[in-house]
Coordinates of C-alpha atoms in Angstrom, one line a residue:
Chain A
X133 CA -0.6 6.6 -2.4
X134 CA 1.7 8.8 -0.5
X135 CA 5.3 8.3 -1.6
X136 CA 7.6 7.8 1.3
X137 CA 11.2 9.0 0.6
X138 CA 12.5 6.0 2.7
X139 CA 10.9 3.5 0.3
X140 CA 11.9 5.3 -2.8
X141 CA 15.6 5.3 -1.6
X142 CA 15.4 1.6 -0.6
X143 CA 13.9 0.4 -3.9
X144 CA 16.1 2.5 -6.1
X145 CA 19.3 2.0 -4.2
X146 CA 19.0 -1.9 -3.7
X147 CA 17.9 -2.0 -7.5
X148 CA 21.2 -0.4 -8.6
X149 CA 23.3 -2.5 -6.2
X150 CA 21.6 -5.8 -7.6
X151 CA 22.0 -4.6 -11.0
X152 CA 25.7 -3.7 -10.5
X153 CA 26.3 -7.1 -9.0
X154 CA 24.6 -8.9 -12.0
X155 CA 26.8 -6.8 -14.3
X156 CA 29.9 -7.9 -12.5
X157 CA 29.0 -11.5 -12.8
X158 CA 28.0 -11.1 -16.4
X159 CA 31.4 -9.5 -17.1
X160 CA 33.2 -12.4 -15.3
X161 CA 31.1 -14.9 -17.3
X162 CA 32.0 -13.3 -20.7
X163 CA 35.7 -13.2 -19.9
X164 CA 35.5 -16.9 -18.8
X165 CA 34.2 -17.7 -22.3
X166 CA 37.2 -15.5 -23.7
X167 CA 34.7 -13.0 -25.1
X168 CA 36.2 -10.3 -22.9
X169 CA 39.6 -9.5 -21.6
X170 CA 40.0 -10.9 -18.1
X171 CA 39.9 -8.2 -15.3
X172 CA 41.8 -7.8 -12.0
X173 CA 40.3 -9.6 -9.2
X174 CA 41.0 -7.0 -6.5
X175 CA 40.6 -3.7 -8.3
X176 CA 37.6 -4.6 -10.4
X177 CA 35.6 -7.4 -8.9
X178 CA 36.3 -6.8 -5.2
X179 CA 35.9 -3.1 -5.5
X180 CA 32.8 -3.5 -7.6
X181 CA 31.3 -5.8 -5.1
X182 CA 32.1 -3.3 -2.3
X183 CA 30.3 -0.6 -4.3
X184 CA 27.3 -2.9 -4.8
X185 CA 27.3 -3.8 -1.0
X186 CA 27.6 -0.1 -0.2
X187 CA 24.5 0.7 -2.2
X188 CA 22.6 -2.3 -0.5
X189 CA 23.6 -1.1 3.0
X190 CA 22.4 2.4 2.2
X191 CA 19.1 1.0 1.0
X192 CA 18.7 -1.2 4.1
X193 CA 19.5 1.8 6.2
X194 CA 17.0 3.9 4.4
X195 CA 14.3 1.2 5.0
X196 CA 14.4 1.6 8.7
X197 CA 13.1 5.1 8.5
X198 CA 9.9 3.7 7.2
X199 CA 9.3 1.7 10.4
X200 CA 7.6 2.9 13.6
X201 CA 9.6 0.4 15.7
X202 CA 13.0 -0.2 13.8
X203 CA 14.2 -2.2 16.8
X204 CA 11.6 -4.9 16.2
X205 CA 12.6 -5.2 12.6
X206 CA 14.2 -8.7 13.2
X207 CA 10.6 -9.9 13.7
X208 CA 9.7 -9.1 10.2
X209 CA 11.3 -12.3 8.9
X210 CA 8.9 -14.6 10.6
X211 CA 6.0 -14.7 8.1
X212 CA 7.8 -15.8 4.9
X213 CA 5.1 -18.2 4.1
X214 CA 2.6 -15.6 3.4
X215 CA 4.1 -12.0 3.3
X216 CA 6.3 -10.8 0.5
X217 CA 7.7 -8.1 2.9
X218 CA 8.9 -10.8 5.0
X219 CA 10.4 -12.7 2.1
X220 CA 12.3 -9.4 1.3
X221 CA 13.4 -9.0 4.6
X222 CA 15.1 -12.5 4.2
X223 CA 16.3 -12.1 0.6
X224 CA 18.1 -8.9 1.1
X225 CA 20.5 -10.0 3.8
X226 CA 21.1 -13.2 2.0
X227 CA 22.0 -11.3 -1.1
X228 CA 24.2 -9.0 0.9
X229 CA 26.0 -12.1 2.3
X230 CA 26.5 -13.5 -1.1
X231 CA 27.9 -10.2 -2.6
X232 CA 30.2 -9.9 0.4
X233 CA 31.5 -13.5 -0.1
X234 CA 31.9 -12.9 -3.8
X235 CA 33.9 -9.7 -3.0
X236 CA 36.0 -11.4 -0.4
X237 CA 36.8 -14.5 -2.6
X238 CA 38.0 -12.2 -5.5
X239 CA 39.9 -10.0 -3.0
X240 CA 41.8 -13.1 -1.6
X241 CA 42.1 -14.5 -5.0
X242 CA 40.4 -17.7 -4.5
X243 CA 40.0 -18.3 -8.2
X244 CA 41.8 -21.6 -8.7
X245 CA 39.4 -23.7 -10.8
X246 CA 37.6 -26.4 -8.8
X247 CA 36.7 -28.4 -11.9
X248 CA 37.0 -27.7 -15.7
X249 CA 34.0 -28.4 -17.8
X250 CA 35.0 -29.9 -21.2
X251 CA 38.5 -28.5 -20.8
X252 CA 37.1 -25.0 -21.4
X253 CA 35.1 -23.6 -18.6
X254 CA 37.1 -23.3 -15.4
X255 CA 34.5 -23.3 -12.4
X256 CA 36.0 -21.6 -9.2
X257 CA 34.5 -20.4 -5.9
X258 CA 33.7 -16.9 -7.2
X259 CA 31.8 -18.1 -10.2
X260 CA 29.6 -20.5 -7.9
X261 CA 29.2 -17.5 -5.5
X262 CA 28.4 -15.2 -8.6
X263 CA 25.8 -17.5 -9.9
X264 CA 24.2 -18.0 -6.7
X265 CA 24.2 -14.3 -6.1
X266 CA 22.7 -13.4 -9.4
X267 CA 19.8 -16.0 -8.5
X268 CA 19.3 -14.3 -5.1
X269 CA 19.3 -10.9 -6.9
X270 CA 16.5 -12.0 -9.1
X271 CA 14.7 -13.5 -6.1
X272 CA 15.1 -10.1 -4.4
X273 CA 13.8 -8.2 -7.3
X274 CA 10.7 -10.4 -7.5
X275 CA 10.1 -10.0 -3.6
X276 CA 10.5 -6.2 -3.8
X277 CA 8.2 -5.9 -6.6
X278 CA 5.6 -8.3 -5.4
X279 CA 5.2 -6.2 -2.2
X280 CA 3.5 -3.9 -4.4
X281 CA 2.1 -6.2 -7.2
X282 CA 0.3 -8.5 -4.8
X283 CA -1.9 -5.9 -3.5
X284 CA -5.0 -6.6 -5.6
X285 CA -6.9 -3.5 -4.6
X286 CA -4.2 -1.2 -5.9
X287 CA -5.1 -2.2 -9.5
X288 CA -2.2 0.2 -10.8
X289 CA 0.3 -2.0 -9.2
X290 CA -1.4 -5.4 -9.5
X291 CA 0.2 -6.6 -12.8
X292 CA 3.3 -8.6 -13.8
X293 CA 4.5 -5.3 -15.5
X294 CA 5.3 -4.0 -11.9
X295 CA 7.7 -6.9 -11.4
X296 CA 9.1 -6.6 -14.9
X297 CA 9.7 -2.8 -14.3
X298 CA 11.5 -3.3 -11.0
X299 CA 13.9 -5.8 -12.6
X300 CA 14.6 -3.8 -15.8
X301 CA 15.1 -0.6 -13.8
X302 CA 17.5 -2.4 -11.5
X303 CA 19.4 -3.9 -14.5
X304 CA 19.4 -0.6 -16.3
X305 CA 20.7 1.5 -13.5
X306 CA 23.1 -1.3 -12.4
X307 CA 24.7 -1.7 -15.8
X308 CA 25.0 2.0 -16.4
X309 CA 26.8 2.1 -12.9
X310 CA 29.1 -0.7 -14.2
X311 CA 29.9 1.3 -17.2
X312 CA 30.5 4.4 -15.0
X313 CA 32.7 2.3 -12.8
X314 CA 34.6 0.8 -15.7
X315 CA 35.1 4.2 -17.2
X316 CA 36.3 5.8 -13.7
X317 CA 38.7 3.0 -13.1
X318 CA 40.1 2.9 -16.7
X319 CA 38.8 -0.7 -17.5
X320 CA 38.0 -1.2 -21.1
X321 CA 34.5 -2.5 -20.4
X322 CA 32.7 0.8 -20.8
X323 CA 31.4 -0.2 -24.4
X324 CA 30.3 -3.7 -23.0
X325 CA 28.5 -2.6 -20.1
X326 CA 27.1 0.6 -21.8
X327 CA 25.6 -1.4 -24.6
X328 CA 23.8 -3.7 -22.1
X329 CA 22.8 -0.6 -20.2
X330 CA 21.2 0.9 -23.2
X331 CA 19.4 -2.3 -24.0
X332 CA 18.0 -2.7 -20.5
X333 CA 17.0 1.0 -20.5
X334 CA 15.1 0.6 -23.9
X335 CA 13.5 -2.6 -22.5
X336 CA 12.5 -0.8 -19.2
X337 CA 11.1 2.1 -21.4
X338 CA 8.8 -0.4 -23.2
X339 CA 7.4 -2.2 -20.1
X340 CA 7.0 1.1 -18.2
X341 CA 5.3 2.6 -21.2
X342 CA 2.9 -0.4 -21.3
X343 CA 2.2 -0.1 -17.5
X344 CA 1.7 3.7 -17.8
X345 CA -0.8 3.1 -20.8
X346 CA -2.6 0.4 -18.8
X347 CA -2.8 2.6 -15.8
X348 CA -4.1 5.6 -17.8
X349 CA -7.1 3.6 -18.9
X350 CA -7.7 1.5 -15.9
X351 CA -11.3 0.9 -14.7
X352 CA -11.5 0.9 -11.0
X353 CA -13.5 -1.9 -9.6
X354 CA -14.7 -0.1 -6.5
X355 CA -16.9 2.9 -6.8
X356 CA -18.6 5.0 -4.1
X357 CA -21.9 2.9 -4.7
X358 CA -20.0 -0.4 -3.8
X359 CA -18.0 1.4 -1.1
X360 CA -21.1 2.3 0.9
X361 CA -23.6 -0.1 -0.7
X362 CA -26.1 2.6 -1.9
X363 CA -27.6 2.0 -5.3
X364 CA -27.9 5.5 -6.6
X365 CA -26.1 7.3 -9.4
X366 CA -25.7 10.6 -7.4
X367 CA -23.6 10.3 -4.3
X368 CA -21.8 13.2 -2.7
X369 CA -19.8 13.0 0.4
X370 CA -20.5 15.8 2.8
X371 CA -18.4 14.8 5.8
X372 CA -15.6 12.3 6.6
X373 CA -16.3 12.4 10.3
X374 CA -13.7 14.8 11.3
X375 CA -12.4 18.4 10.6
X376 CA -8.7 18.0 10.5
X377 CA -6.6 15.3 8.6
X378 CA -6.1 11.6 9.7
X379 CA -3.8 8.8 8.9
X380 CA -6.3 8.1 6.0
X381 CA -6.0 11.4 4.4
X382 CA -2.2 11.5 4.7
X383 CA -1.0 8.0 3.7
X384 CA -3.1 7.4 0.8
X385 CA -2.9 10.5 -1.2
X386 CA 0.2 12.2 -2.6
X387 CA -1.1 15.7 -2.2
X388 CA 0.3 17.0 -5.5
X389 CA -1.6 18.7 -8.2
X390 CA -2.2 17.0 -11.7
X391 CA 0.2 19.4 -13.2
X392 CA 3.0 18.3 -10.9
X393 CA 2.2 14.8 -11.7
X394 CA 2.6 15.4 -15.5
X395 CA 5.8 17.4 -14.7
X396 CA 7.3 14.4 -12.8
X397 CA 6.2 12.0 -15.5
X398 CA 8.0 14.1 -18.3
X399 CA 11.0 14.5 -16.0
X400 CA 11.6 10.8 -15.3
X401 CA 10.9 9.9 -19.0
X402 CA 13.8 12.3 -20.0
X403 CA 16.1 11.5 -17.1
X404 CA 15.8 7.7 -16.9
X405 CA 15.4 6.8 -20.7
X406 CA 16.7 9.6 -22.9
X407 CA 19.6 11.2 -21.1
X408 CA 21.5 8.1 -20.1
X409 CA 21.1 6.6 -23.8
X410 CA 22.5 9.8 -25.3
X411 CA 25.2 10.2 -22.7
X412 CA 26.4 6.5 -23.0
X413 CA 26.3 6.8 -26.9
X414 CA 28.5 10.0 -26.5
X415 CA 30.9 8.2 -24.0
X416 CA 31.5 5.5 -26.6
X417 CA 32.7 8.1 -29.2
X418 CA 34.7 10.3 -26.8
X419 CA 36.0 7.7 -24.3
X420 CA 35.3 10.0 -21.5
X421 CA 35.6 9.0 -17.9
X422 CA 33.0 11.3 -16.8
X423 CA 30.1 10.9 -19.3
X424 CA 29.1 7.4 -18.0
X425 CA 29.2 8.7 -14.3
X426 CA 27.0 11.6 -15.4
X427 CA 24.7 9.1 -17.2
X428 CA 24.3 7.1 -13.9
X429 CA 23.7 10.2 -11.8
X430 CA 21.1 11.5 -14.3
X431 CA 19.3 7.9 -14.5
X432 CA 19.4 7.5 -10.5
X433 CA 17.7 11.0 -10.1
X434 CA 15.2 10.1 -12.7
X435 CA 14.5 6.6 -11.1
X436 CA 13.8 8.5 -7.8
X437 CA 11.2 10.5 -9.7
X438 CA 9.9 7.4 -11.5
X439 CA 9.5 5.6 -8.1
X440 CA 7.7 8.7 -6.7
X441 CA 5.4 8.6 -9.6
X442 CA 4.9 5.0 -9.2
X443 CA 3.4 5.5 -5.7
X444 CA 1.6 8.7 -6.7
X445 CA -0.4 7.2 -9.6
X446 CA -1.9 4.2 -7.6
X447 CA -5.3 5.1 -6.3
X448 CA -6.3 3.4 -3.2
X449 CA -10.0 2.4 -2.9
X450 CA -10.1 3.5 0.6
X451 CA -9.9 7.1 -0.7
X452 CA -13.5 6.7 -1.6
X453 CA -14.5 7.1 1.9
X454 CA -12.3 10.4 2.3
X455 CA -13.4 12.8 -0.3
X456 CA -14.7 15.8 1.6
X457 CA -13.6 17.3 4.7
X458 CA -16.3 19.5 6.1
Chain B
X8 CA -17.3 -21.5 14.1
X9 CA -18.2 -18.3 15.7
X10 CA -17.8 -15.0 13.8
X11 CA -18.6 -12.0 15.9
X12 CA -19.6 -9.0 14.1
X13 CA -21.6 -5.6 13.9
X14 CA -24.6 -5.1 11.8
X15 CA -25.4 -1.4 11.4
X16 CA -28.9 -0.1 10.3
X17 CA -28.4 2.8 8.0
X18 CA -32.2 3.4 8.3
X19 CA -31.9 4.1 11.9
X20 CA -28.4 5.9 12.4
X21 CA -28.8 9.5 13.0
X22 CA -25.1 10.4 12.7
X23 CA -24.9 11.6 16.4
X24 CA -21.3 10.2 16.8
X25 CA -22.1 8.7 20.2
X26 CA -20.5 5.5 19.1
X27 CA -17.3 7.4 18.1
X28 CA -17.0 9.0 21.4
X29 CA -17.8 6.0 23.4
X30 CA -15.3 3.9 21.4
X31 CA -12.5 6.3 22.1
X32 CA -13.5 6.5 25.7
X33 CA -13.5 2.7 26.3
X34 CA -10.6 1.9 24.3
X35 CA -8.3 4.6 25.3
X36 CA -8.4 3.4 28.9
X37 CA -8.3 -0.4 28.0
X38 CA -6.3 -3.0 26.4
X39 CA -6.1 -1.1 23.0
X40 CA -5.1 2.3 24.5
X41 CA -4.0 4.7 24.5
X42 CA -5.6 6.6 21.5
X43 CA -4.0 9.9 21.7
X44 CA -4.9 13.1 19.8
X45 CA -2.3 15.3 18.4
X46 CA -2.7 19.1 18.4
X47 CA -6.5 18.8 19.5
X48 CA -6.7 22.6 19.9
X49 CA -4.6 23.7 17.1
X50 CA -5.4 24.4 13.4
X51 CA -4.5 20.8 12.2
X52 CA -6.0 18.3 14.7
X53 CA -5.5 14.7 14.2
X54 CA -5.7 11.5 16.3
X55 CA -6.4 7.8 16.6
X56 CA -10.0 6.6 16.0
X57 CA -11.3 3.1 15.6
X58 CA -14.6 4.2 14.4
X59 CA -15.8 7.2 12.2
X60 CA -19.2 8.4 11.2
X61 CA -19.4 9.8 7.7
X62 CA -22.2 11.7 5.8
X63 CA -23.1 11.2 2.2
X64 CA -25.8 13.1 0.3
X65 CA -27.8 10.9 -2.1
X66 CA -29.9 12.2 -4.9
X67 CA -30.5 15.5 -6.6
X68 CA -31.9 18.6 -4.8
X69 CA -34.6 18.8 -3.6
X70 CA -34.9 15.1 -3.6
X71 CA -32.0 14.3 -1.5
X72 CA -31.4 12.2 1.5
X73 CA -28.7 12.2 4.1
X74 CA -27.1 8.9 4.7
X75 CA -25.1 8.7 8.0
X76 CA -22.4 6.0 7.6
X77 CA -20.5 4.6 10.5
X78 CA -17.5 2.5 9.6
X79 CA -14.9 0.6 11.6
X80 CA -13.0 -2.5 10.9
X81 CA -15.2 -4.9 9.2
X82 CA -13.5 -8.1 10.7
X83 CA -13.4 -9.7 7.3
X84 CA -13.6 -13.6 6.9
X85 CA -10.8 -13.4 4.4
X86 CA -8.8 -10.5 5.9
X87 CA -6.3 -9.2 3.4
X88 CA -4.3 -7.4 6.1
X89 CA -3.4 -10.6 8.0
X90 CA -1.3 -12.5 5.4
X91 CA 0.8 -9.4 4.4
X92 CA 1.9 -8.7 7.8
X93 CA 5.7 -9.6 7.9
X94 CA 5.7 -10.1 11.8
X95 CA 2.4 -12.0 12.5
X96 CA 1.2 -8.9 14.5
X97 CA -1.8 -8.8 12.5
X98 CA -4.1 -12.0 13.3
X99 CA -7.5 -13.2 13.3
X100 CA -8.8 -15.0 16.4
X101 CA -9.7 -18.6 15.8
X102 CA -12.4 -18.7 18.4
X103 CA -14.5 -15.6 17.5
X104 CA -13.1 -14.4 14.3
X105 CA -12.2 -10.9 15.5
X106 CA -9.2 -9.4 13.7
X107 CA -6.6 -8.0 16.1
X108 CA -3.1 -6.4 16.2
X109 CA -0.5 -7.6 18.7
X110 CA 1.0 -4.2 19.6
X111 CA 4.2 -5.8 21.1
X112 CA 5.0 -7.4 17.6
X113 CA 3.9 -4.6 15.3
X114 CA 6.8 -2.9 13.7
X115 CA 4.7 0.0 12.2
X116 CA 5.4 -0.7 8.5
X117 CA 2.0 0.3 7.5
X118 CA 1.8 -2.6 5.0
X119 CA -1.6 -4.0 6.4
X120 CA -3.2 -0.5 6.0
X121 CA -2.2 -0.6 2.2
X122 CA -3.6 -4.1 2.0
X123 CA -7.0 -3.0 3.5
X124 CA -9.5 -1.6 0.9
X125 CA -11.8 -0.1 3.6
X126 CA -9.2 2.3 5.2
X127 CA -10.0 1.2 8.7
X128 CA -6.5 0.7 10.0
X129 CA -4.7 3.8 11.4
X130 CA -1.1 4.1 12.6
X131 CA -0.9 5.6 16.2
X132 CA 1.3 8.6 15.9
X133 CA 2.5 8.3 19.4
X134 CA 2.9 4.5 19.9
X135 CA 4.0 4.0 16.2
X136 CA 1.9 1.0 16.0
X137 CA -1.1 0.0 13.8
X138 CA -4.3 0.2 15.5
X139 CA -7.8 -0.7 14.7
X140 CA -11.3 -1.6 16.0
X141 CA -11.0 -4.6 18.4
X142 CA -14.8 -5.0 18.8
X143 CA -14.0 -4.2 22.3
X144 CA -12.4 -7.7 22.7
X145 CA -11.7 -6.9 26.4
X146 CA -15.5 -6.2 27.0
X147 CA -17.0 -9.0 25.0
X148 CA -14.8 -11.8 26.4
X149 CA -14.8 -10.6 29.9
X150 CA -16.8 -13.2 31.8
X151 CA -17.1 -11.1 35.0
X152 CA -19.4 -8.8 33.2
X153 CA -23.3 -9.4 33.1
X154 CA -24.1 -11.1 29.8
X155 CA -26.0 -8.0 28.4
X156 CA -22.9 -5.9 28.8
X157 CA -20.5 -8.2 27.0
X158 CA -21.0 -6.1 23.9
X159 CA -18.8 -3.4 22.2
X160 CA -19.0 0.1 23.7
X161 CA -20.4 1.6 20.4
X162 CA -23.3 -0.9 20.6
X163 CA -24.1 0.0 24.1
X164 CA -24.0 3.7 23.5
X165 CA -26.0 3.9 20.4
X166 CA -29.1 6.0 21.4
X167 CA -31.1 4.7 18.4
X168 CA -30.0 1.0 18.5
X169 CA -28.8 1.3 15.0
X170 CA -26.0 -1.1 15.9
X171 CA -26.6 -4.9 16.5
X172 CA -23.8 -7.2 17.7
X173 CA -23.6 -11.0 17.6
X174 CA -22.5 -14.2 15.8
X175 CA -23.1 -13.9 12.0
X176 CA -22.4 -17.7 11.6
X177 CA -25.3 -18.5 13.9
X178 CA -28.4 -18.6 11.7
X179 CA -30.7 -17.9 14.9
X180 CA -28.8 -14.9 16.2
X181 CA -30.2 -11.5 16.2
X182 CA -27.8 -10.3 13.6
X183 CA -28.3 -13.1 11.2
X184 CA -31.9 -12.8 11.2
X185 CA -31.6 -8.9 10.7
X186 CA -29.3 -9.5 7.7
X187 CA -31.7 -12.1 6.4
X188 CA -34.9 -10.2 6.8
X189 CA -33.7 -6.6 5.8
X190 CA -31.3 -7.4 3.0
X191 CA -28.1 -6.8 4.9
X192 CA -25.1 -6.3 2.6
X193 CA -21.3 -6.2 2.8
X194 CA -19.1 -3.4 1.6
X195 CA -17.1 -3.7 -1.6
X196 CA -18.1 -7.3 -2.2
X197 CA -16.0 -7.2 -5.4
X198 CA -12.8 -8.0 -3.4
X199 CA -14.0 -11.2 -1.9
X200 CA -12.8 -10.1 1.6
X201 CA -16.2 -11.3 3.0
X202 CA -16.5 -8.6 5.7
X203 CA -18.2 -10.0 8.8
X204 CA -19.8 -6.6 9.5
X205 CA -23.0 -5.9 7.4
X206 CA -25.1 -3.0 6.8
X207 CA -28.9 -2.9 6.7
X208 CA -30.1 -0.7 3.8
X209 CA -32.3 2.3 3.9
X210 CA -35.9 1.2 3.6
X211 CA -38.7 2.7 1.7
X212 CA -40.4 5.6 3.2
X213 CA -43.1 7.9 1.6
X214 CA -42.3 11.5 1.4
X215 CA -44.5 14.3 -0.2
X216 CA -42.9 17.5 -0.7
X217 CA -45.1 20.5 -1.3
X218 CA -44.1 23.6 -3.2
X219 CA -44.6 26.0 -0.4
X220 CA -42.3 23.9 1.8
X221 CA -39.6 24.8 -0.9
X222 CA -40.6 28.4 -1.8
X223 CA -41.4 30.8 1.0
X224 CA -44.9 31.7 0.0
X225 CA -44.6 34.9 2.3
X226 CA -41.6 36.2 0.7
X227 CA -42.4 39.8 0.2
X228 CA -39.8 40.5 -2.5
X229 CA -40.8 37.6 -4.6
X230 CA -37.2 37.1 -5.6
X231 CA -36.9 33.5 -5.1
X232 CA -34.6 31.7 -7.6
X233 CA -36.4 29.1 -9.7
X234 CA -36.1 25.6 -8.3
X235 CA -34.2 23.1 -10.1
X236 CA -36.3 20.6 -12.2
X237 CA -37.1 17.7 -9.8
X238 CA -36.0 15.0 -12.1
X239 CA -34.2 11.7 -11.6
X240 CA -34.7 9.0 -9.2
X241 CA -34.6 9.4 -5.4
X242 CA -33.0 7.1 -2.9
X243 CA -36.5 5.8 -2.2
X244 CA -36.7 4.6 -5.8
X245 CA -33.8 2.5 -5.5
X246 CA -33.9 1.3 -1.9
X247 CA -35.2 -2.1 -0.9

């Protein structure tokens, strides 16, 4: 497939935004259980929510560049019964709304407990919104990933590993960003978020490793024989019906050489998995305000390469019809 | 229920591209138009087509055959492009099974083209909406035309009558009989999309190749390269 930068930006940006929000709620949950020191509502939770919301807005903005008619984008919410794209179009604004409400209620300090469970767990507005937001974030992850995983012809994508990868990459980059945000604002949660970020990064490395192994030895169901229905072992395409390019030759092939693909694969393996883990480990020792920030930047650049590779490695069966120009 | 479709006889198609041109001519001026070309006289021409004729070489030289292979939207009975459309722009007509795009609803997200394994949906670079073969829906449903002209433009223009058009659900129709009697088949049956369009396979023909047709007997220099060994099966050996 041809990787579109609008989609690469969309999926990586909202993934980091979702992960960051889930990190914020996780932090609040830990401090409610008195496992962590409580954080300031305005400077930590409200600002963090704003950061998450900014990433989501940027992602939504990027997605419009993928559309031929962005002014009709509102129509895309109508087929939620069948289309995962439609479900994503609904889940994204719903999630953005919950993030905004979570940030607003922290900003205005609506943290008086509504009820106290067993005299231990104070439940307030922010906690309810946070839990709903986390649920919606998971739904959004599934919707985004299922857009790709539901296409059964693209066998590289048609696996539960795609959903696992989207969720774990989002969590990894989100928690790394939470560590960077804590380090930058001087909140003592760098070790907490950094540890979770390393755990999610390692889990993502495992599931992505599995999917790359699977894809490297995939047996494609469609062949030139089934594509044109001719039962012969030697078939060569001599002409695709036109001399120049077409939508079919542009949209379904990345146009990069095998060497470039290998380079991108190595690049993202280093940038997504190795560099952030090393930088976060160093940040634990050095208590630097910059190292976690650097870790997030490196991981994000790596994630863009990873998403590019995700598109490039998928082989669409329609390419069987478009093998030779002359 | 009616399911209109094309049946294309690969034994007859000569690859003249008349169907491609008549399709473009009819549809660019009709309901599905316009079908604009970009840079038609420059180095990298491109454009919107509903129908393409491709060419495949089957077999090992000298026992090769050329297969001309026209392909447009197959109007699947289980079209994978329809459920993925987020706006409902892509739909299948209830009354005659033709898969169409509502150009006023299409947002140009290209998702349906990803979901089609046959590569028959193309985005119109100028109008920024998805376009595809309509089976000339404006012709075939036009009651003011004489009955024999209520057929797609490609079918009417085919000089060898390689294209048949009709209802594949009606067992007595011309297309159903052709499919039944000539071993008509569907493309990529492994995906369960059940394309309505069918192809009729190449049929067995006898061919005798004499050595002097391959080697020029009157070559004064006698410097012909040796012919490759004529081994392996030809298309005739595997055709129906």
